[in-house]
Amino acid sequence: MALTRADVEKVALLARLRLTEAELETMTDQLSQIVGYVDLLGEVDTADVEPMAHAVEVTNVFAADVVEPSLTREAALANAPRHNGRGYLVPAVLGE
Amino acid sequence: MSIVDRSATELRKLLATGELTSIELTRACLERIERHDATIGAFLRVDAARALDQAAAIDRRRQAGEPLGPLAGLPVAVKDVLCDRDTITSCASRMLAEFRSPYDSTVVGKLKQADAVLIGRTNMDEFAMGGSTENSAFQPTRNPWDPTRTPGGSSGGSAAAVAARMAPLAIGTDTGGSIRQPAGLCGIVGMKPTYGRVSRFGLVAFASSLDQVGPFATTTEDAALLLEAISGHDPRDSTSINQPTPRYTESINKPLAGLKLGVVPEHFGAGLDPEVASSVRAAIEVYKSLGAEVKEVPLPHGKYGVAAYYVIAPSEASSNLARYDGVHFGFRADQSAALAELAAERQELIAAGKTAAADNVDAPLVRMYRSTREAGFGAEVKRRIMLGAYALSAGYYDAYYLKALKVRRLIRRDFDEAFQQVDLIVGPVTAGPAFKLGEMVDDPLAMYLVDLYTVSANLAGIPALSLPCGVTKAGLPIGLQLQAPPLAEERLLRGARMYEAATDWHTQRPSLGGAR
């Protein structure tokens, strides 16, 4: 199935990406080509087939409810692009 | 024979008897890197001082008669996707160029416990997405057999490092063939274990239901040695399998009696390079001469593997990579520039009377995310995030994602049925030998189809291995793929070793321009 430019723009917003005009054009072509190939799946009869989300279908793996040592605040903030020593800093969300 | 030409198993014996020290071995590897890596580009970072410190400490402990781990004193190169405490783990992405992990991945922790020398971090396709290592944000890696060609990917740096004898062992990851394909293209052994055999804790996630860590080596014995050291249940990875790790190194030299080998007719269809086809057929003859019974087994859904994979893997990737938002760690685009641009866009729309559009521009936080991801990710990563976000978006989820998961089960069933009849499946690992750098960068779909023979093992979760089985007339290595049922790594390694013991392809090595 061919994707339109509008589809690609919408997905770029959902994916929190920005594309230049040129990228938008190539991406529309390339994604259409890839999705066109993937449409091959349509010819497989999958009636009554359970989806397989994982190679090892283990369920209910629980950890003991015990407090264990974890990262210090300093270590957790060490890689942040902006922080004030207590928390992460982001652009104002609720306006100035 | 130079020391770097010896297998890890041989080196281990020399170290144990004191004929060789880890310092000498580590120096020899560092010299090799120094001499050849400017051309090959296998490593993103080499910390010679740290490696020599580790080697010296192990030599001291050995002198003092202390007990040592199974990899004691052996240099191991690690793909730059597994966290190593307090050092950079970049995933070959601008997004993580400065990221220093606050903890060790389980695999790196096990390597340290095994007393390995961590010699350096290898190049890869950004976030392990690609099949040529050309998607690295930092450098291409060249194939040691022919520097105009790719080493394969995404673990191309690890494969090239071992093929060029810069390290006897290396760690890679395989989501759709990223260990086996570069091993094949570089003429070495590479193995993807059963999903869950090796912990993924501290492995930067690409597609969580497919990613698996595994070894690169020049021989199957060495692959067994490294696999044994990194395997095992890990409570910190809830998908890790709670089964004891067999002693692969103890059983590997026992041939499999009454081996039944499956050959998949579909693997020899159009598109398979004739030289690869004849090498693989010759390998099957070798197995017959060793007493193996060869049987045709169909994998009727194999041809849908690439299509299912390129829905499932990008879907998981789009979700996993949502964490790169420029807030908690990693790169953030210049915030004031991004916000100034946003304000200007808004003003322009208002001036043009388009007030509705002006109200619809990104919120500042959203713009920060988008600018960060625009500048931080390369083209292939963006393509896969987009593909995944599309496949998961409202209206397409059933048609693409859910459909692919159902086809995935059919692929697994094919294998389950085949393994009722045969012990191992043998075939090609790639359709052709190493391709030229740049040959496919503008054709993503062609690049995806390179994964034809490898993706099914990831979708099914089964173990698979690539080992050398020939060299083309042009002097490029050819790989043989063996696949086994879940948790049958021991059988897989023993079967591979049978072929290796009967042939000498694994002793062939690149000349690296004649300079040795």
JSON list of N, CA, C and O in Angstrom, two decimals, chain B residues 166-202:
[
{"chain": "B", "resi": 166, "resn": "MET", "atom": "N", "xyz": [42.69, -8.82, 15.60]},
{"chain": "B", "resi": 166, "resn": "MET", "atom": "CA", "xyz": [42.95, -7.73, 16.56]},
{"chain": "B", "resi": 166, "resn": "MET", "atom": "C", "xyz": [42.53, -8.16, 17.96]},
{"chain": "B", "resi": 166, "resn": "MET", "atom": "O", "xyz": [42.92, -7.56, 18.94]},
{"chain": "B", "resi": 167, "resn": "ALA", "atom": "N", "xyz": [41.68, -9.17, 18.03]},
{"chain": "B", "resi": 167, "resn": "ALA", "atom": "CA", "xyz": [41.25, -9.78, 19.29]},
{"chain": "B", "resi": 167, "resn": "ALA", "atom": "C", "xyz": [40.86, -11.22, 18.97]},
{"chain": "B", "resi": 167, "resn": "ALA", "atom": "O", "xyz": [40.26, -11.46, 17.92]},
{"chain": "B", "resi": 168, "resn": "PRO", "atom": "N", "xyz": [41.18, -12.16, 19.85]},
{"chain": "B", "resi": 168, "resn": "PRO", "atom": "CA", "xyz": [40.81, -13.54, 19.55]},
{"chain": "B", "resi": 168, "resn": "PRO", "atom": "C", "xyz": [39.31, -13.80, 19.69]},
{"chain": "B", "resi": 168, "resn": "PRO", "atom": "O", "xyz": [38.79, -14.73, 19.09]},
{"chain": "B", "resi": 169, "resn": "LEU", "atom": "N", "xyz": [38.64, -12.97, 20.48]},
{"chain": "B", "resi": 169, "resn": "LEU", "atom": "CA", "xyz": [37.22, -13.15, 20.76]},
{"chain": "B", "resi": 169, "resn": "LEU", "atom": "C", "xyz": [36.50, -11.82, 20.72]},
{"chain": "B", "resi": 169, "resn": "LEU", "atom": "O", "xyz": [37.10, -10.79, 21.03]},
{"chain": "B", "resi": 170, "resn": "ALA", "atom": "N", "xyz": [35.22, -11.86, 20.36]},
{"chain": "B", "resi": 170, "resn": "ALA", "atom": "CA", "xyz": [34.43, -10.63, 20.42]},
{"chain": "B", "resi": 170, "resn": "ALA", "atom": "C", "xyz": [32.97, -10.98, 20.71]},
{"chain": "B", "resi": 170, "resn": "ALA", "atom": "O", "xyz": [32.52, -12.10, 20.47]},
{"chain": "B", "resi": 171, "resn": "ILE", "atom": "N", "xyz": [32.28, -9.97, 21.24]},
{"chain": "B", "resi": 171, "resn": "ILE", "atom": "CA", "xyz": [30.85, -10.10, 21.54]},
{"chain": "B", "resi": 171, "resn": "ILE", "atom": "C", "xyz": [30.06, -9.29, 20.51]},
{"chain": "B", "resi": 171, "resn": "ILE", "atom": "O", "xyz": [30.43, -8.17, 20.18]},
{"chain": "B", "resi": 172, "resn": "GLY", "atom": "N", "xyz": [28.99, -9.90, 20.03]},
{"chain": "B", "resi": 172, "resn": "GLY", "atom": "CA", "xyz": [28.08, -9.20, 19.13]},
{"chain": "B", "resi": 172, "resn": "GLY", "atom": "C", "xyz": [26.65, -9.38, 19.60]},
{"chain": "B", "resi": 172, "resn": "GLY", "atom": "O", "xyz": [26.39, -10.04, 20.61]},
{"chain": "B", "resi": 173, "resn": "THR", "atom": "N", "xyz": [25.73, -8.79, 18.86]},
{"chain": "B", "resi": 173, "resn": "THR", "atom": "CA", "xyz": [24.31, -9.04, 19.12]},
{"chain": "B", "resi": 173, "resn": "THR", "atom": "C", "xyz": [23.64, -9.35, 17.79]},
{"chain": "B", "resi": 173, "resn": "THR", "atom": "O", "xyz": [24.08, -8.87, 16.75]},
{"chain": "B", "resi": 174, "resn": "ASP", "atom": "N", "xyz": [22.58, -10.15, 17.85]},
{"chain": "B", "resi": 174, "resn": "ASP", "atom": "CA", "xyz": [21.93, -10.65, 16.64]},
{"chain": "B", "resi": 174, "resn": "ASP", "atom": "C", "xyz": [20.43, -10.52, 16.82]},
{"chain": "B", "resi": 174, "resn": "ASP", "atom": "O", "xyz": [19.83, -11.22, 17.63]},
{"chain": "B", "resi": 175, "resn": "THR", "atom": "N", "xyz": [19.83, -9.60, 16.06]},
{"chain": "B", "resi": 175, "resn": "THR", "atom": "CA", "xyz": [18.39, -9.38, 16.12]},
{"chain": "B", "resi": 175, "resn": "THR", "atom": "C", "xyz": [17.71, -9.97, 14.89]},
{"chain": "B", "resi": 175, "resn": "THR", "atom": "O", "xyz": [16.58, -10.42, 14.95]},
{"chain": "B", "resi": 176, "resn": "GLY", "atom": "N", "xyz": [18.46, -9.96, 13.74]},
{"chain": "B", "resi": 176, "resn": "GLY", "atom": "CA", "xyz": [17.91, -10.54, 12.52]},
{"chain": "B", "resi": 176, "resn": "GLY", "atom": "C", "xyz": [19.01, -11.20, 11.68]},
{"chain": "B", "resi": 176, "resn": "GLY", "atom": "O", "xyz": [18.81, -11.50, 10.51]},
{"chain": "B", "resi": 177, "resn": "GLY", "atom": "N", "xyz": [20.18, -11.35, 12.32]},
{"chain": "B", "resi": 177, "resn": "GLY", "atom": "CA", "xyz": [21.32, -11.94, 11.60]},
{"chain": "B", "resi": 177, "resn": "GLY", "atom": "C", "xyz": [22.62, -11.20, 11.87]},
{"chain": "B", "resi": 177, "resn": "GLY", "atom": "O", "xyz": [23.65, -11.49, 11.27]},
{"chain": "B", "resi": 178, "resn": "SER", "atom": "N", "xyz": [22.57, -10.24, 12.77]},
{"chain": "B", "resi": 178, "resn": "SER", "atom": "CA", "xyz": [23.68, -9.31, 12.99]},
{"chain": "B", "resi": 178, "resn": "SER", "atom": "C", "xyz": [24.96, -9.91, 13.57]},
{"chain": "B", "resi": 178, "resn": "SER", "atom": "O", "xyz": [25.98, -9.22, 13.65]},
{"chain": "B", "resi": 179, "resn": "ILE", "atom": "N", "xyz": [24.93, -11.20, 13.97]},
{"chain": "B", "resi": 179, "resn": "ILE", "atom": "CA", "xyz": [26.19, -11.89, 14.29]},
{"chain": "B", "resi": 179, "resn": "ILE", "atom": "C", "xyz": [26.54, -12.81, 13.13]},
{"chain": "B", "resi": 179, "resn": "ILE", "atom": "O", "xyz": [27.66, -12.82, 12.62]},
{"chain": "B", "resi": 180, "resn": "ARG", "atom": "N", "xyz": [25.57, -13.61, 12.68]},
{"chain": "B", "resi": 180, "resn": "ARG", "atom": "CA", "xyz": [25.86, -14.65, 11.69]},
{"chain": "B", "resi": 180, "resn": "ARG", "atom": "C", "xyz": [26.24, -14.09, 10.33]},
{"chain": "B", "resi": 180, "resn": "ARG", "atom": "O", "xyz": [27.15, -14.58, 9.68]},
{"chain": "B", "resi": 181, "resn": "GLN", "atom": "N", "xyz": [25.56, -13.01, 9.90]},
{"chain": "B", "resi": 181, "resn": "GLN", "atom": "CA", "xyz": [25.87, -12.44, 8.58]},
{"chain": "B", "resi": 181, "resn": "GLN", "atom": "C", "xyz": [27.28, -11.86, 8.54]},
{"chain": "B", "resi": 181, "resn": "GLN", "atom": "O", "xyz": [28.07, -12.22, 7.66]},
{"chain": "B", "resi": 182, "resn": "PRO", "atom": "N", "xyz": [27.70, -10.99, 9.49]},
{"chain": "B", "resi": 182, "resn": "PRO", "atom": "CA", "xyz": [29.09, -10.51, 9.44]},
{"chain": "B", "resi": 182, "resn": "PRO", "atom": "C", "xyz": [30.12, -11.62, 9.67]},
{"chain": "B", "resi": 182, "resn": "PRO", "atom": "O", "xyz": [31.20, -11.57, 9.09]},
{"chain": "B", "resi": 183, "resn": "ALA", "atom": "N", "xyz": [29.79, -12.63, 10.48]},
{"chain": "B", "resi": 183, "resn": "ALA", "atom": "CA", "xyz": [30.71, -13.76, 10.65]},
{"chain": "B", "resi": 183, "resn": "ALA", "atom": "C", "xyz": [30.92, -14.43, 9.29]},
{"chain": "B", "resi": 183, "resn": "ALA", "atom": "O", "xyz": [32.06, -14.74, 8.90]},
{"chain": "B", "resi": 184, "resn": "GLY", "atom": "N", "xyz": [29.82, -14.63, 8.56]},
{"chain": "B", "resi": 184, "resn": "GLY", "atom": "CA", "xyz": [29.91, -15.26, 7.24]},
{"chain": "B", "resi": 184, "resn": "GLY", "atom": "C", "xyz": [30.74, -14.42, 6.28]},
{"chain": "B", "resi": 184, "resn": "GLY", "atom": "O", "xyz": [31.61, -14.92, 5.58]},
{"chain": "B", "resi": 185, "resn": "LEU", "atom": "N", "xyz": [30.47, -13.12, 6.26]},
{"chain": "B", "resi": 185, "resn": "LEU", "atom": "CA", "xyz": [31.16, -12.23, 5.32]},
{"chain": "B", "resi": 185, "resn": "LEU", "atom": "C", "xyz": [32.63, -12.00, 5.69]},
{"chain": "B", "resi": 185, "resn": "LEU", "atom": "O", "xyz": [33.41, -11.56, 4.86]},
{"chain": "B", "resi": 186, "resn": "CYS", "atom": "N", "xyz": [33.00, -12.26, 6.94]},
{"chain": "B", "resi": 186, "resn": "CYS", "atom": "CA", "xyz": [34.37, -12.05, 7.39]},
{"chain": "B", "resi": 186, "resn": "CYS", "atom": "C", "xyz": [35.12, -13.37, 7.60]},
{"chain": "B", "resi": 186, "resn": "CYS", "atom": "O", "xyz": [36.27, -13.37, 8.05]},
{"chain": "B", "resi": 187, "resn": "GLY", "atom": "N", "xyz": [34.49, -14.50, 7.32]},
{"chain": "B", "resi": 187, "resn": "GLY", "atom": "CA", "xyz": [35.19, -15.78, 7.39]},
{"chain": "B", "resi": 187, "resn": "GLY", "atom": "C", "xyz": [35.52, -16.26, 8.79]},
{"chain": "B", "resi": 187, "resn": "GLY", "atom": "O", "xyz": [36.57, -16.86, 9.01]},
{"chain": "B", "resi": 188, "resn": "ILE", "atom": "N", "xyz": [34.64, -16.01, 9.75]},
{"chain": "B", "resi": 188, "resn": "ILE", "atom": "CA", "xyz": [34.87, -16.47, 11.12]},
{"chain": "B", "resi": 188, "resn": "ILE", "atom": "C", "xyz": [33.60, -17.18, 11.64]},
{"chain": "B", "resi": 188, "resn": "ILE", "atom": "O", "xyz": [32.63, -17.32, 10.92]},
{"chain": "B", "resi": 189, "resn": "VAL", "atom": "N", "xyz": [33.66, -17.59, 12.91]},
{"chain": "B", "resi": 189, "resn": "VAL", "atom": "CA", "xyz": [32.51, -18.26, 13.52]},
{"chain": "B", "resi": 189, "resn": "VAL", "atom": "C", "xyz": [31.70, -17.22, 14.31]},
{"chain": "B", "resi": 189, "resn": "VAL", "atom": "O", "xyz": [32.27, -16.41, 15.04]},
{"chain": "B", "resi": 190, "resn": "GLY", "atom": "N", "xyz": [30.40, -17.25, 14.15]},
{"chain": "B", "resi": 190, "resn": "GLY", "atom": "CA", "xyz": [29.53, -16.35, 14.90]},
{"chain": "B", "resi": 190, "resn": "GLY", "atom": "C", "xyz": [28.26, -17.10, 15.28]},
{"chain": "B", "resi": 190, "resn": "GLY", "atom": "O", "xyz": [27.76, -17.88, 14.48]},
{"chain": "B", "resi": 191, "resn": "MET", "atom": "N", "xyz": [27.80, -16.89, 16.49]},
{"chain": "B", "resi": 191, "resn": "MET", "atom": "CA", "xyz": [26.66, -17.68, 16.96]},
{"chain": "B", "resi": 191, "resn": "MET", "atom": "C", "xyz": [25.61, -16.84, 17.66]},
{"chain": "B", "resi": 191, "resn": "MET", "atom": "O", "xyz": [25.92, -16.00, 18.50]},
{"chain": "B", "resi": 192, "resn": "LYS", "atom": "N", "xyz": [24.36, -17.09, 17.28]},
{"chain": "B", "resi": 192, "resn": "LYS", "atom": "CA", "xyz": [23.21, -16.54, 18.00]},
{"chain": "B", "resi": 192, "resn": "LYS", "atom": "C", "xyz": [22.63, -17.64, 18.85]},
{"chain": "B", "resi": 192, "resn": "LYS", "atom": "O", "xyz": [22.14, -18.63, 18.32]},
{"chain": "B", "resi": 193, "resn": "PRO", "atom": "N", "xyz": [22.70, -17.51, 20.17]},
{"chain": "B", "resi": 193, "resn": "PRO", "atom": "CA", "xyz": [22.14, -18.55, 21.04]},
{"chain": "B", "resi": 193, "resn": "PRO", "atom": "C", "xyz": [20.60, -18.52, 21.02]},
{"chain": "B", "resi": 193, "resn": "PRO", "atom": "O", "xyz": [20.00, -17.62, 20.43]},
{"chain": "B", "resi": 194, "resn": "THR", "atom": "N", "xyz": [20.00, -19.49, 21.67]},
{"chain": "B", "resi": 194, "resn": "THR", "atom": "CA", "xyz": [18.55, -19.48, 21.88]},
{"chain": "B", "resi": 194, "resn": "THR", "atom": "C", "xyz": [18.17, -18.17, 22.56]},
{"chain": "B", "resi": 194, "resn": "THR", "atom": "O", "xyz": [18.88, -17.71, 23.47]},
{"chain": "B", "resi": 195, "resn": "TYR", "atom": "N", "xyz": [17.03, -17.60, 22.15]},
{"chain": "B", "resi": 195, "resn": "TYR", "atom": "CA", "xyz": [16.55, -16.41, 22.84]},
{"chain": "B", "resi": 195, "resn": "TYR", "atom": "C", "xyz": [16.40, -16.73, 24.32]},
{"chain": "B", "resi": 195, "resn": "TYR", "atom": "O", "xyz": [15.74, -17.72, 24.68]},
{"chain": "B", "resi": 196, "resn": "GLY", "atom": "N", "xyz": [17.00, -15.93, 25.18]},
{"chain": "B", "resi": 196, "resn": "GLY", "atom": "CA", "xyz": [16.89, -16.17, 26.61]},
{"chain": "B", "resi": 196, "resn": "GLY", "atom": "C", "xyz": [18.07, -16.90, 27.22]},
{"chain": "B", "resi": 196, "resn": "GLY", "atom": "O", "xyz": [18.18, -16.99, 28.44]},
{"chain": "B", "resi": 197, "resn": "ARG", "atom": "N", "xyz": [18.95, -17.43, 26.38]},
{"chain": "B", "resi": 197, "resn": "ARG", "atom": "CA", "xyz": [20.11, -18.16, 26.90]},
{"chain": "B", "resi": 197, "resn": "ARG", "atom": "C", "xyz": [21.10, -17.18, 27.55]},
{"chain": "B", "resi": 197, "resn": "ARG", "atom": "O", "xyz": [21.72, -17.48, 28.58]},
{"chain": "B", "resi": 198, "resn": "VAL", "atom": "N", "xyz": [21.25, -16.01, 26.93]},
{"chain": "B", "resi": 198, "resn": "VAL", "atom": "CA", "xyz": [22.18, -14.99, 27.43]},
{"chain": "B", "resi": 198, "resn": "VAL", "atom": "C", "xyz": [21.35, -13.78, 27.87]},
{"chain": "B", "resi": 198, "resn": "VAL", "atom": "O", "xyz": [20.44, -13.35, 27.15]},
{"chain": "B", "resi": 199, "resn": "SER", "atom": "N", "xyz": [21.67, -13.26, 29.02]},
{"chain": "B", "resi": 199, "resn": "SER", "atom": "CA", "xyz": [20.90, -12.13, 29.57]},
{"chain": "B", "resi": 199, "resn": "SER", "atom": "C", "xyz": [21.00, -10.89, 28.68]},
{"chain": "B", "resi": 199, "resn": "SER", "atom": "O", "xyz": [22.05, -10.56, 28.16]},
{"chain": "B", "resi": 200, "resn": "ARG", "atom": "N", "xyz": [19.88, -10.19, 28.57]},
{"chain": "B", "resi": 200, "resn": "ARG", "atom": "CA", "xyz": [19.87, -8.92, 27.84]},
{"chain": "B", "resi": 200, "resn": "ARG", "atom": "C", "xyz": [19.96, -7.72, 28.78]},
{"chain": "B", "resi": 200, "resn": "ARG", "atom": "O", "xyz": [19.90, -6.58, 28.33]},
{"chain": "B", "resi": 201, "resn": "PHE", "atom": "N", "xyz": [20.12, -7.97, 30.07]},
{"chain": "B", "resi": 201, "resn": "PHE", "atom": "CA", "xyz": [20.20, -6.85, 31.00]},
{"chain": "B", "resi": 201, "resn": "PHE", "atom": "C", "xyz": [21.41, -5.96, 30.66]},
{"chain": "B", "resi": 201, "resn": "PHE", "atom": "O", "xyz": [22.54, -6.45, 30.55]},
{"chain": "B", "resi": 202, "resn": "GLY", "atom": "N", "xyz": [21.16, -4.68, 30.46]},
{"chain": "B", "resi": 202, "resn": "GLY", "atom": "CA", "xyz": [22.25, -3.77, 30.13]},
{"chain": "B", "resi": 202, "resn": "GLY", "atom": "C", "xyz": [22.63, -3.77, 28.66]},
{"chain": "B", "resi": 202, "resn": "GLY", "atom": "O", "xyz": [23.58, -3.11, 28.26]}
]
